[in-house]
Tab-separated table of N, CA and C in Angstrom:
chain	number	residue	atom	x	y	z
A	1424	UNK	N	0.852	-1.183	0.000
A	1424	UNK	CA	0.000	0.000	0.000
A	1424	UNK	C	0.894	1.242	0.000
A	1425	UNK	N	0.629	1.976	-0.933
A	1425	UNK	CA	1.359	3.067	-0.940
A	1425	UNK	C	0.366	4.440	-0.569
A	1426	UNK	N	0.545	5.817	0.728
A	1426	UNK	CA	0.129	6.711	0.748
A	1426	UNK	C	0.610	7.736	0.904
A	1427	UNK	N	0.078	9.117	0.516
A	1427	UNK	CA	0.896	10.343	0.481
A	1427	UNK	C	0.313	11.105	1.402
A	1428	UNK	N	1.413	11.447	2.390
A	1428	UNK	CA	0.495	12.305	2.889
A	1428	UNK	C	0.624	12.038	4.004
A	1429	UNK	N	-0.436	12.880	5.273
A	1429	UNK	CA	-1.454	12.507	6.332
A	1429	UNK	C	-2.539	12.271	5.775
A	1430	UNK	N	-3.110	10.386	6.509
A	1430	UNK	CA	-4.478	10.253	5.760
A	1430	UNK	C	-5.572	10.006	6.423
A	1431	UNK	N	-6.606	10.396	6.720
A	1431	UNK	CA	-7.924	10.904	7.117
A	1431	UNK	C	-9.052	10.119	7.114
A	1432	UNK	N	-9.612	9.526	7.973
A	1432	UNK	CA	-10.548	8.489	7.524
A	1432	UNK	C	-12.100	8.998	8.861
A	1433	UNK	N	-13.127	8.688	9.003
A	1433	UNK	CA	-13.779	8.954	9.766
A	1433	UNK	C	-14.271	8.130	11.152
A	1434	UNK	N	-13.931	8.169	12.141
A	1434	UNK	CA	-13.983	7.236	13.055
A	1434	UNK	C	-14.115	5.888	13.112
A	1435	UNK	N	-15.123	5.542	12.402
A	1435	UNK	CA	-16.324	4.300	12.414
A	1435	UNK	C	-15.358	3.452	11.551
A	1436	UNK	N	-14.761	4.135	10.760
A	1436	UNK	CA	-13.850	3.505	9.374
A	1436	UNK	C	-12.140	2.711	10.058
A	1437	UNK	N	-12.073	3.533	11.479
A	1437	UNK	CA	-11.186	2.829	11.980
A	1437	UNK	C	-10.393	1.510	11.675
A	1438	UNK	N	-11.360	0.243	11.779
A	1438	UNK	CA	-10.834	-1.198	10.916
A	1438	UNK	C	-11.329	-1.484	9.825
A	1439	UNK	N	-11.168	-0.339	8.652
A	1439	UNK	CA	-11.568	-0.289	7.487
A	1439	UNK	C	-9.925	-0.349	6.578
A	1440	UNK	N	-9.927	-0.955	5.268
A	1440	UNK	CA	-8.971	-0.978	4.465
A	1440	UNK	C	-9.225	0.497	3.816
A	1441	UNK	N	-7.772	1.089	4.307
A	1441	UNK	CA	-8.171	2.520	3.437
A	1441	UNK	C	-7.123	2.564	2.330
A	1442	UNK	N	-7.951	2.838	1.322
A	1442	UNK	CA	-7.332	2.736	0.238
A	1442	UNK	C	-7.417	4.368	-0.605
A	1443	UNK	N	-6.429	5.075	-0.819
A	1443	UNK	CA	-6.194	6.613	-1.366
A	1443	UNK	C	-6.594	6.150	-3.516
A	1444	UNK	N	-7.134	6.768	-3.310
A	1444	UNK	CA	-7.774	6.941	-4.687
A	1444	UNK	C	-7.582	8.309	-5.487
A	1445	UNK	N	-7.631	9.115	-4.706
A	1445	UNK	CA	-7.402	10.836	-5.222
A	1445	UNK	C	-6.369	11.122	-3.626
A	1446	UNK	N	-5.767	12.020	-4.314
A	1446	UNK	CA	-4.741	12.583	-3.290
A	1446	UNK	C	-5.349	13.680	-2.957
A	1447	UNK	N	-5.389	14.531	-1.963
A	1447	UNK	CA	-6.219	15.650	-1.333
A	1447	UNK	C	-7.359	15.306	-1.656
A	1448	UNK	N	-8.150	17.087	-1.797
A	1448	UNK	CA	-9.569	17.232	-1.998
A	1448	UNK	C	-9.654	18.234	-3.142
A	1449	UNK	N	-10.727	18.101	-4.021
A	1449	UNK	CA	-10.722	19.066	-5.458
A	1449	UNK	C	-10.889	20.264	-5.116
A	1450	UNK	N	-12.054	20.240	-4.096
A	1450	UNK	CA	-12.778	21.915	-3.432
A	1450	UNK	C	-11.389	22.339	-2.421
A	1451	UNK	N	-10.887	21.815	-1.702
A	1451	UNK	CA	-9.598	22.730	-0.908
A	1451	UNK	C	-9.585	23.732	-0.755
A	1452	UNK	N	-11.411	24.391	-0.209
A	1452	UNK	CA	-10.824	26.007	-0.146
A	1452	UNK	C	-11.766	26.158	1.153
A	1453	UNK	N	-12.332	25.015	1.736
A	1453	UNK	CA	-12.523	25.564	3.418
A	1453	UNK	C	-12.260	25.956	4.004
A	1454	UNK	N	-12.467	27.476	4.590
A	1454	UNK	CA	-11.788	28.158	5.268
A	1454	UNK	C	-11.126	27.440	6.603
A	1455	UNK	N	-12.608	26.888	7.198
A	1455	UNK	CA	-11.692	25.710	8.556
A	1455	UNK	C	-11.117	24.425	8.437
A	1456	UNK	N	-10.968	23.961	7.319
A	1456	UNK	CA	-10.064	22.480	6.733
A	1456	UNK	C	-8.796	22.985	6.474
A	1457	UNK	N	-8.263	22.301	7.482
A	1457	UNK	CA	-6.700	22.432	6.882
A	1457	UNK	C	-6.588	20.840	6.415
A	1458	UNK	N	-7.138	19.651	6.716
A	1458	UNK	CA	-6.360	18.434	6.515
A	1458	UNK	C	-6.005	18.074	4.917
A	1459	UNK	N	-5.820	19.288	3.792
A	1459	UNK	CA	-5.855	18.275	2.967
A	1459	UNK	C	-4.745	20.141	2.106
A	1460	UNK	N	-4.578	20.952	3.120
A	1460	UNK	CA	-3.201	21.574	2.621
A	1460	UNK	C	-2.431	21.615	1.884
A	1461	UNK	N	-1.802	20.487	2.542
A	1461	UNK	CA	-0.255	20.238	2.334
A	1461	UNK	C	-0.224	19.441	1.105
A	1462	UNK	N	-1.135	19.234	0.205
A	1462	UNK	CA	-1.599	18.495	-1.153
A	1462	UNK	C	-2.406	19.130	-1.752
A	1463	UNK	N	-1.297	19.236	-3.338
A	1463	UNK	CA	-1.474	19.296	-4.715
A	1463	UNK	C	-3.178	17.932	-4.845
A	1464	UNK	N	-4.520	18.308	-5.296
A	1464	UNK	CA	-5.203	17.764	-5.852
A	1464	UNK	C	-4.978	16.936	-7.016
A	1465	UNK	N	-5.179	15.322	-6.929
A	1465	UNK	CA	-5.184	14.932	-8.174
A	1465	UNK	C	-5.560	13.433	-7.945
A	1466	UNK	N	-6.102	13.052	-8.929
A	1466	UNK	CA	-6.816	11.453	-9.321
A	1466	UNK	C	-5.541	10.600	-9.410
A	1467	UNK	N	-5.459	9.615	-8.978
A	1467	UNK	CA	-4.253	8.397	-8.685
A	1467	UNK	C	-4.516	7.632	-9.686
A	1468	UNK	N	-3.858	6.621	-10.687
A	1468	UNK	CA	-4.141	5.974	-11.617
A	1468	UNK	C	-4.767	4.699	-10.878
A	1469	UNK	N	-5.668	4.379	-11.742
A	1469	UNK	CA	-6.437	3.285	-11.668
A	1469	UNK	C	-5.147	1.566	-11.259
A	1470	UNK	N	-4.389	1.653	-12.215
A	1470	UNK	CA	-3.225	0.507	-12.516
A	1470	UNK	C	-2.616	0.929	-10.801
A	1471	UNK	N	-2.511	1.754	-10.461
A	1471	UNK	CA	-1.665	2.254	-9.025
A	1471	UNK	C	-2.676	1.583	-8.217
A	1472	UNK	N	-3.733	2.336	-8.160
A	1472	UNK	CA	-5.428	1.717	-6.849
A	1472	UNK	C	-5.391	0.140	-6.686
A	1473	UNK	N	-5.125	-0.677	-8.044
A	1473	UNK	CA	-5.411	-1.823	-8.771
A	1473	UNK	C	-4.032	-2.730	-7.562
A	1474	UNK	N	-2.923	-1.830	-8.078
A	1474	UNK	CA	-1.180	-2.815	-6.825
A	1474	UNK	C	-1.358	-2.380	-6.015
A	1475	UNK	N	-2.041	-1.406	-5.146
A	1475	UNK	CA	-2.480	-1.283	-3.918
A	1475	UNK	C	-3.286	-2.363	-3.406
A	1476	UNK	N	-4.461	-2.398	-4.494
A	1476	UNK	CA	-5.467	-3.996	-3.567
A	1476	UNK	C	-4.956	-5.144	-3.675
A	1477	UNK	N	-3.926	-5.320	-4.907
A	1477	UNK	CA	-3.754	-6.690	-4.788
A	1477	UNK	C	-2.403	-7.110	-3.644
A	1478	UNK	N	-1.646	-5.718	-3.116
A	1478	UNK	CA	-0.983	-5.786	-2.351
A	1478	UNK	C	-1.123	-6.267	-0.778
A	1479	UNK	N	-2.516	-5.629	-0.712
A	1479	UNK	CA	-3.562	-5.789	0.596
A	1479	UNK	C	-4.061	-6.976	0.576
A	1480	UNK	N	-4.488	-7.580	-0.560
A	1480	UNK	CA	-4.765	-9.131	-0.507
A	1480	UNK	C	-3.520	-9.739	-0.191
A	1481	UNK	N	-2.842	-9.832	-0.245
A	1481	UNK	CA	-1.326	-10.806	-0.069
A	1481	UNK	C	-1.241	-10.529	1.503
A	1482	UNK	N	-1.426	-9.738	1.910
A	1482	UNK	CA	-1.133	-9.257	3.691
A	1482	UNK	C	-2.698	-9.430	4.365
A	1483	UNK	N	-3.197	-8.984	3.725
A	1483	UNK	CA	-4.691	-9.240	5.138
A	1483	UNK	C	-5.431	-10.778	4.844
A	1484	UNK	N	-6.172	-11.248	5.546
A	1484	UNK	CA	-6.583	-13.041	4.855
A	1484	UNK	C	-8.120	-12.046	4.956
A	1485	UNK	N	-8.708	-10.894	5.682
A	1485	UNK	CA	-9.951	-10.656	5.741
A	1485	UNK	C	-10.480	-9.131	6.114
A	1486	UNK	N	-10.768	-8.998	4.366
A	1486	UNK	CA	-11.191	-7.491	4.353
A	1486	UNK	C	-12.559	-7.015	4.790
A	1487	UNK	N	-12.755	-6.873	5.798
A	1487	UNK	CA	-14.613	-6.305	5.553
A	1487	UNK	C	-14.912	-5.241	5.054
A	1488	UNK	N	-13.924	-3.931	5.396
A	1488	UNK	CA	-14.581	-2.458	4.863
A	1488	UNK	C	-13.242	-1.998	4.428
A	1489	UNK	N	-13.790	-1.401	3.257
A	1489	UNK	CA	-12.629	-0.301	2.689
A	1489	UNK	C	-13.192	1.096	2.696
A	1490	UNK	N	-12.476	1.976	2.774
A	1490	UNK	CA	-12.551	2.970	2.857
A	1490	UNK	C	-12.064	4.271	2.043
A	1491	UNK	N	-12.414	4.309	0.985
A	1491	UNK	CA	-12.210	5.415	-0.700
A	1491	UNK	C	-11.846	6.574	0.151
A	1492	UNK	N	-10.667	7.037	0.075
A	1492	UNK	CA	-9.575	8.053	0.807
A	1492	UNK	C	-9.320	8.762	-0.463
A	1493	UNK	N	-8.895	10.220	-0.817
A	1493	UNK	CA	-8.588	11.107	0.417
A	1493	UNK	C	-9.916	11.665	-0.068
A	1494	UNK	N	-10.177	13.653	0.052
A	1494	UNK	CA	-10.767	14.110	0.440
A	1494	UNK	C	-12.614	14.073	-0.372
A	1495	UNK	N	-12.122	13.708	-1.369
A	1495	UNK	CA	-13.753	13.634	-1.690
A	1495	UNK	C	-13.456	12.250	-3.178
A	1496	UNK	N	-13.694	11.211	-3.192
A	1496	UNK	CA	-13.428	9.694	-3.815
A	1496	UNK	C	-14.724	9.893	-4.601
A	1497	UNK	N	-15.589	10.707	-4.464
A	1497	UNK	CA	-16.793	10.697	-5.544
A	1497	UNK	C	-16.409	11.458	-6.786
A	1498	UNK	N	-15.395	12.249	-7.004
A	1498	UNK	CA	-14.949	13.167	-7.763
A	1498	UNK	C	-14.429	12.149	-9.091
A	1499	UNK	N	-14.187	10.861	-8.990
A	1499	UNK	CA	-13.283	10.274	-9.884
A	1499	UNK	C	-14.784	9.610	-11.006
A	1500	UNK	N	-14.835	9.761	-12.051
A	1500	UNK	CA	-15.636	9.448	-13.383
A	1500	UNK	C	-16.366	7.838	-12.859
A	1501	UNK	N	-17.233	8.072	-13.565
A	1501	UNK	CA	-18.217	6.494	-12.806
A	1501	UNK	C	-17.416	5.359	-13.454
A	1502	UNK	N	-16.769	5.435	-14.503
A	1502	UNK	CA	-15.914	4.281	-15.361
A	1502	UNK	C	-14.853	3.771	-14.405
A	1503	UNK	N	-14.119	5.107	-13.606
A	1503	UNK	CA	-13.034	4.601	-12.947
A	1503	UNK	C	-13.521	3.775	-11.404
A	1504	UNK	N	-14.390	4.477	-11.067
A	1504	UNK	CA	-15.158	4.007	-9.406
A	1504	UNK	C	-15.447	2.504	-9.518
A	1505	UNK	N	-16.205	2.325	-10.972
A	1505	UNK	CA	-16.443	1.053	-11.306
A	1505	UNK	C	-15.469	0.394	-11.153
A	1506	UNK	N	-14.787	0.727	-12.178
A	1506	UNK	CA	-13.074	-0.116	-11.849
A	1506	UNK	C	-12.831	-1.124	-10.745
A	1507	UNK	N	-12.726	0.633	-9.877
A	1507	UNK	CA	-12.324	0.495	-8.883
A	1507	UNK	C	-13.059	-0.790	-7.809
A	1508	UNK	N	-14.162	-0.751	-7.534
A	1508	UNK	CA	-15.602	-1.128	-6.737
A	1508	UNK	C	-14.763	-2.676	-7.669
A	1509	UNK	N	-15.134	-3.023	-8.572
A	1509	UNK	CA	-15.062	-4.276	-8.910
A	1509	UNK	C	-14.146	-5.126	-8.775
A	1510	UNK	N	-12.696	-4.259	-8.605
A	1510	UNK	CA	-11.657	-5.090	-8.462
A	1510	UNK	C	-11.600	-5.030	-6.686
A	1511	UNK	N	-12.474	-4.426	-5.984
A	1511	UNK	CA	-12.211	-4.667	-4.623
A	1511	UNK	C	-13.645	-5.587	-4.755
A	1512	UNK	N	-14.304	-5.856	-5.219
A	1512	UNK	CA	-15.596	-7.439	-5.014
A	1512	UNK	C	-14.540	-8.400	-5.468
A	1513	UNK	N	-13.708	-8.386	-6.542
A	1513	UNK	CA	-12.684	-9.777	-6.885
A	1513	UNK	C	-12.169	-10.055	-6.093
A	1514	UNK	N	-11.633	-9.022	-5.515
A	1514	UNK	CA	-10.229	-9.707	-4.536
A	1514	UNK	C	-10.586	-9.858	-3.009
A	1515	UNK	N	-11.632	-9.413	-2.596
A	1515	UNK	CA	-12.231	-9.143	-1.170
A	1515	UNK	C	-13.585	-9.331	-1.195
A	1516	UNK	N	-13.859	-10.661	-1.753
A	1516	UNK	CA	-15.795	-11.267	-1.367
A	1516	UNK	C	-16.006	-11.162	-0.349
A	1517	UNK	N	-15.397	-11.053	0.859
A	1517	UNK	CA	-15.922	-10.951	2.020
A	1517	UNK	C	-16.049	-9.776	2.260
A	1518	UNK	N	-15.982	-8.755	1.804
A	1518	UNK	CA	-15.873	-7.231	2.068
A	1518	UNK	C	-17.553	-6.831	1.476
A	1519	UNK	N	-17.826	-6.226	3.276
A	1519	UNK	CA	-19.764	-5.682	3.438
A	1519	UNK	C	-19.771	-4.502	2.841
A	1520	UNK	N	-18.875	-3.888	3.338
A	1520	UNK	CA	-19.296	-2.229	2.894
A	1520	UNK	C	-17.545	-1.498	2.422
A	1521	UNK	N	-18.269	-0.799	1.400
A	1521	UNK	CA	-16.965	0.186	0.910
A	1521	UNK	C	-17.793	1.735	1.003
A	1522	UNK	N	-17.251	2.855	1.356
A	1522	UNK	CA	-17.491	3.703	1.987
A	1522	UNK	C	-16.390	5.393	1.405
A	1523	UNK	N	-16.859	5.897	1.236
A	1523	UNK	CA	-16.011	7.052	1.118
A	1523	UNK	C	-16.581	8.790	1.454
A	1524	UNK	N	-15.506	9.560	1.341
A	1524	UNK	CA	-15.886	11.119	1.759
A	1524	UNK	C	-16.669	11.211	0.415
A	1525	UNK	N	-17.765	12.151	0.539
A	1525	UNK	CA	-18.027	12.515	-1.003
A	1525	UNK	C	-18.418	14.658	-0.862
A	1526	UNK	N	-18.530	15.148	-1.653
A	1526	UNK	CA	-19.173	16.590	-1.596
A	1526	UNK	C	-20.246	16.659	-2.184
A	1527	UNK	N	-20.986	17.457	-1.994
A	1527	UNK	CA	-22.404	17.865	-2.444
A	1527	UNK	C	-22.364	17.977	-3.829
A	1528	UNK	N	-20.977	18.594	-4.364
A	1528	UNK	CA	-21.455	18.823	-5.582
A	1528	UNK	C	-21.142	17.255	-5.999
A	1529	UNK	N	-20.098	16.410	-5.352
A	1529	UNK	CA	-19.980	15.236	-6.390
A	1529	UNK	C	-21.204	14.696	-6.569
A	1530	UNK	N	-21.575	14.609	-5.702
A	1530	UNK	CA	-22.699	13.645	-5.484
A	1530	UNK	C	-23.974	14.350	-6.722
A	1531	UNK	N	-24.225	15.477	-6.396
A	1531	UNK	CA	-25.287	16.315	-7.866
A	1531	UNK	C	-25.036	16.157	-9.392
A	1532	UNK	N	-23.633	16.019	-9.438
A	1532	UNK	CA	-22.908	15.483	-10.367
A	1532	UNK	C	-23.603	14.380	-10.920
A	1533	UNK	N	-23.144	13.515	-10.486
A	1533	UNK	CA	-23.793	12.076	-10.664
A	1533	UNK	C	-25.216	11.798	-11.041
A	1534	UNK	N	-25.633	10.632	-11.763
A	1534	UNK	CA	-26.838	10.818	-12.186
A	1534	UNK	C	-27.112	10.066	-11.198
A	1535	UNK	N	-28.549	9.680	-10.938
A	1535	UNK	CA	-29.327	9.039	-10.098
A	1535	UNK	C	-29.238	7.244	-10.394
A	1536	UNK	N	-29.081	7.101	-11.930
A	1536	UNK	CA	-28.509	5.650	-12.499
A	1536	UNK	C	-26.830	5.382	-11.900
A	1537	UNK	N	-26.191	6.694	-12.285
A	1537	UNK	CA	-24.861	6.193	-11.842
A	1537	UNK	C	-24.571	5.688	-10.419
A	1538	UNK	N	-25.610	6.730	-9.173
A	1538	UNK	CA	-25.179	6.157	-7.866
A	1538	UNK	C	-26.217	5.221	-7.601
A	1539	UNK	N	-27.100	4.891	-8.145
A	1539	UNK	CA	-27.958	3.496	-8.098
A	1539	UNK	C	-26.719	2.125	-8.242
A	1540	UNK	N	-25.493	2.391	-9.708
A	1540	UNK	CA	-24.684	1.742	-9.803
A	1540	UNK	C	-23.579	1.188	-8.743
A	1541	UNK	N	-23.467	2.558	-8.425
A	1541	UNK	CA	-22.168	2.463	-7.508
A	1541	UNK	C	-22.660	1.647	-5.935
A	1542	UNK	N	-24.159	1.802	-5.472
A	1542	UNK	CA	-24.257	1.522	-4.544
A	1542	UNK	C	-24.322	-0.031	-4.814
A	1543	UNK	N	-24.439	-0.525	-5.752
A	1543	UNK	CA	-25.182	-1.793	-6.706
A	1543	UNK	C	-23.371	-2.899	-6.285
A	1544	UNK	N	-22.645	-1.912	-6.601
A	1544	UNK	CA	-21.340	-2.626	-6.240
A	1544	UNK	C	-20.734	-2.608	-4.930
A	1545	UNK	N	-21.602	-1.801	-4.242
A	1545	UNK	CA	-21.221	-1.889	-2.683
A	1545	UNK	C	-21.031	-0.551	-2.406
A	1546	UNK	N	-20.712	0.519	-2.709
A	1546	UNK	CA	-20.340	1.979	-2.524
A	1546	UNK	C	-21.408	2.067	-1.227
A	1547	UNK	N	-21.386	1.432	-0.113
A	1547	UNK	CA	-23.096	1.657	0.905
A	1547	UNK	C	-23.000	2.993	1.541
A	1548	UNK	N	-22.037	3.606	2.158
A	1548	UNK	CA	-21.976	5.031	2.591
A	1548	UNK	C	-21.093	5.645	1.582
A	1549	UNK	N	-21.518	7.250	1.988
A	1549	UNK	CA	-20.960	8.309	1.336
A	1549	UNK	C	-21.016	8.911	3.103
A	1550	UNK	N	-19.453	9.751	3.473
A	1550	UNK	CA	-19.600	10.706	4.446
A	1550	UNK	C	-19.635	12.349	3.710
A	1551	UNK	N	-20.568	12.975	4.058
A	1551	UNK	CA	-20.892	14.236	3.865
A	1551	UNK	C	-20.825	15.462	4.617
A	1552	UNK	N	-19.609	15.927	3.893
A	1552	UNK	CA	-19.354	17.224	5.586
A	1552	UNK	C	-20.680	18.402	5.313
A	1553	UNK	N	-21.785	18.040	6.379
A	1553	UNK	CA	-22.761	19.801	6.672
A	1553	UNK	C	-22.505	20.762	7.658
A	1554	UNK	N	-21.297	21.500	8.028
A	1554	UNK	CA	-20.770	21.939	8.806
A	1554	UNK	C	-22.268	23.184	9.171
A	1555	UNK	N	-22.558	23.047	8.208
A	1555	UNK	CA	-24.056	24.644	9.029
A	1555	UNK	C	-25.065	24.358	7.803
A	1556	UNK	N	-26.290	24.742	7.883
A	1556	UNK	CA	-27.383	24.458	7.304
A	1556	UNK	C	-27.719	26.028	6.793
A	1557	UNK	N	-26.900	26.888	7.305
A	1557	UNK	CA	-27.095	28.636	7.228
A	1557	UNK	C	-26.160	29.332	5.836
A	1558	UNK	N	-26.949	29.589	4.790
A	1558	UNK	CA	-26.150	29.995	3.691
A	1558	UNK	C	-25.125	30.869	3.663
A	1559	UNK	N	-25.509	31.823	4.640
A	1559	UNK	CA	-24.138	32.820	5.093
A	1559	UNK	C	-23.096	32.528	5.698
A	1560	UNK	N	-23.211	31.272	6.503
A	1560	UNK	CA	-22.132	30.943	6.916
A	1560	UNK	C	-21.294	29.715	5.685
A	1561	UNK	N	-22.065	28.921	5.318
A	1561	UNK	CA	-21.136	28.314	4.186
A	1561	UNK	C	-21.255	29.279	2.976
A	1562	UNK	N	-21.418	30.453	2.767
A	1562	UNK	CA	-20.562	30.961	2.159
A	1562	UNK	C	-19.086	31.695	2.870
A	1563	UNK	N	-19.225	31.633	3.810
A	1563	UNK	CA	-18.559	32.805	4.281
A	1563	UNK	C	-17.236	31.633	4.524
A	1564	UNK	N	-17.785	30.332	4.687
A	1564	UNK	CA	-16.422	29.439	5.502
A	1564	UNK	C	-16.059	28.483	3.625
A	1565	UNK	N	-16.695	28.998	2.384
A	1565	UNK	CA	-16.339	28.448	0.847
A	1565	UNK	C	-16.402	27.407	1.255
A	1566	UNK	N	-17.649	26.760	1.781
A	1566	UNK	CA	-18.181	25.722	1.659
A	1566	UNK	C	-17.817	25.177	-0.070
A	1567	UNK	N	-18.749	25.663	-0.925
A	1567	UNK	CA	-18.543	25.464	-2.145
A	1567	UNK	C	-19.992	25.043	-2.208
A	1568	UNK	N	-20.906	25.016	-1.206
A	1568	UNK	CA	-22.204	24.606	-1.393
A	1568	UNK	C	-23.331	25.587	-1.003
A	1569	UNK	N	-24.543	25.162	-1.387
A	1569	UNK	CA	-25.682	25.866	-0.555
A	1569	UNK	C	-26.382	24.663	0.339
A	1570	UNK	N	-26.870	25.634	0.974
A	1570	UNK	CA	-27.919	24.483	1.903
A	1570	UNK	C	-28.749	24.060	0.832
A	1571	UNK	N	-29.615	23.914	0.157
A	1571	UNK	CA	-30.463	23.367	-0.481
A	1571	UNK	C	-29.396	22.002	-1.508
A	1572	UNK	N	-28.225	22.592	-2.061
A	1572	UNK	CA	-27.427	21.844	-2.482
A	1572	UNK	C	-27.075	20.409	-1.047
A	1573	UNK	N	-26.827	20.595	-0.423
A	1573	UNK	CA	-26.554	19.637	0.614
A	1573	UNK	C	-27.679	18.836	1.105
A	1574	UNK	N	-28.565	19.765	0.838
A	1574	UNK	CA	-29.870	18.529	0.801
A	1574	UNK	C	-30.504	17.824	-0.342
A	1575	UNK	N	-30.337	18.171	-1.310
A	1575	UNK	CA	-30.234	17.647	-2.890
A	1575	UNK	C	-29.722	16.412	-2.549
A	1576	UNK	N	-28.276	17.175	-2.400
A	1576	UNK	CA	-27.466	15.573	-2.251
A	1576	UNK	C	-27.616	14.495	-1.786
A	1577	UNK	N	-28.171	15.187	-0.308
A	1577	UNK	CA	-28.366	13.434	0.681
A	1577	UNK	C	-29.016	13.256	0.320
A	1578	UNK	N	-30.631	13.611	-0.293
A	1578	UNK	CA	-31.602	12.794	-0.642
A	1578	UNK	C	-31.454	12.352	-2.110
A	1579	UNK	N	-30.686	12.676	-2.846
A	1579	UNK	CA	-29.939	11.996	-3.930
A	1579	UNK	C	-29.515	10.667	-3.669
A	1580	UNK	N	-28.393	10.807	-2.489
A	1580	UNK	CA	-27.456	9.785	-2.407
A	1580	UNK	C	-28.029	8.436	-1.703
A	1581	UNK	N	-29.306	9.129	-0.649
A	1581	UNK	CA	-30.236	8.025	-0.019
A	1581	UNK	C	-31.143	7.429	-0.795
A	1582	UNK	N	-31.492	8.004	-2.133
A	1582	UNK	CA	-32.222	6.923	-3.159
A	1582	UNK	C	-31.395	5.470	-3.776
């Protein structure tokens, strides 16, 4: 497993296989986020994600959760997620849930078929930062969202 960085996962994800897919976060302009700084934004090659899992298969005998690292893993094209999602069902049948950060806009992004897909391969959570529900304040902290956008989303992402 190769990672760059300090890497970030959300409590619960603790004994989760975390696997870095994008390095930082695309949006990187939260006024109160520093964790994703010290990194240049950018998508990791698929062939790289690919010797990462099969590396993790050779060392763990039993994956249950992985965890789509760094700052927002919904950002990467539904072709590559697929990829991705499928070569972690090959190599890790025993693996319940795969899980990642996502943003409001990724998630709006997406069609309603595509995350029907993704959940179809296991994608079961998305974590969603709503730091305030108050438009003045996520503008003021470049959220990059509106409240109505953040609720789009979850009820997007919960269909």
């Amino acid at each position: 497993m190769r990672y760059e960085g300090s890497i970030y996962r959300p409590p619960s994800e603790a004994r989760s296989l975390i696997l870095q897919v994008t390095i930082g976060c695309a949006h990187n302009r939260c006024t109160f986020c520093s964790m994703y700084k010290d990194k240049a934004f950018r998508v990791r090659e698929v062939s790289e994600i690919i010797e990462d899992l099969k590396s993790a298969r050779e060392v763990y005998p039993s994956i249950k959760r992985v965890f789509l690292a760094d700052g927002d893993a919904l950002v990467l094209d539904i072709d590559k997620l697929i990829a991705i999602l499928d070569k972690i069902n090959e190599l890790f049948p025993e693996c319940e849930r795969i899980s990642a950060y996502a943003t409001p806009q990724d998630i709006n992004r997406k069609s309603a078929e595509d995350l029907a897909l993704l959940k179809e391969k296991g994608l079961l959570m998305l974590y969603m930062g709503i730091e305030s529900g108050d438009d003045a304040i996520l503008k003021k902290i470049d959220k990059g969202a509106s409240s109505s956008d953040m609720l789009k989303a979850g009820l997007k992402a919960k269909t």
